[in-house]
Short mmCIF file of C-alpha atoms in Angstrom, two decimals:
data_model
loop_
_atom_site.label_atom_id
_atom_site.label_comp_id
_atom_site.label_asym_id
_atom_site.label_seq_id
_atom_site.Cartn_x
_atom_site.Cartn_y
_atom_site.Cartn_z
CA MET F 1 8.71 -4.70 4.41
CA GLU F 2 10.87 -4.31 7.47
CA GLN F 3 8.57 -1.79 9.10
CA TYR F 4 5.18 -3.37 8.34
CA SER F 5 5.66 -7.12 7.80
CA LEU F 6 5.13 -8.15 11.43
CA SER F 7 2.78 -5.44 12.67
CA HIS F 8 0.42 -5.38 9.67
CA LYS F 9 1.27 -8.69 7.96
CA LEU F 10 2.41 -6.94 4.79
CA ALA F 11 3.23 -9.54 2.14
CA ILE F 12 5.95 -9.20 -0.49
CA PRO F 13 3.54 -8.72 -3.45
CA ASP F 14 1.66 -5.94 -1.62
CA ALA F 15 4.96 -4.31 -0.61
CA LEU F 16 6.12 -4.29 -4.23
CA ILE F 17 2.83 -2.79 -5.40
CA ALA F 18 2.99 -0.07 -2.73
CA ALA F 19 6.65 0.68 -3.43
CA THR F 20 5.92 1.04 -7.15
CA ALA F 21 3.07 3.47 -6.45
CA LEU F 22 5.22 5.51 -4.05
CA VAL F 23 8.31 5.68 -6.28
CA SER F 24 6.24 6.50 -9.37
CA ASP F 25 4.18 9.08 -7.43
CA LEU F 26 0.91 7.45 -8.49
CA GLU F 27 -2.39 6.87 -6.77
CA LEU F 28 -2.94 3.21 -5.97
CA TYR F 29 -6.20 1.81 -7.31
CA THR F 30 -7.35 -1.15 -5.22
CA LEU F 31 -10.55 -2.52 -3.75
CA ASN F 32 -8.51 -3.89 -0.85
CA THR F 33 -7.52 -0.65 0.87
CA LYS F 34 -7.02 -2.28 4.28
CA ASP F 35 -3.75 -3.79 3.01
CA PHE F 36 -2.29 -0.38 2.15
CA ARG F 37 -3.87 2.40 4.24
CA PHE F 38 -1.27 2.14 7.03
CA ILE F 39 1.64 2.93 4.67
CA ALA F 40 2.91 6.47 5.09
CA ASN F 41 2.52 8.81 2.09
CA ILE F 42 0.56 6.30 0.00
CA ARG F 43 -2.23 7.85 -2.03
CA LEU F 44 -5.20 5.57 -2.51
CA TYR F 45 -7.60 6.19 -5.38
CA ASN F 46 -11.08 7.17 -4.17
CA LEU F 47 -13.93 5.49 -6.02
#
């Protein structure tokens, strides 16, 4: 949140979703990849 809230307008719900995916070492399945692609080490599911 601290790193991306101002520069990329990361909202709390999206931050929680990303943090859960990162901590659980899971790929994140979303159709809204623009909200997450700037997060380091996040793995987005490819359709």
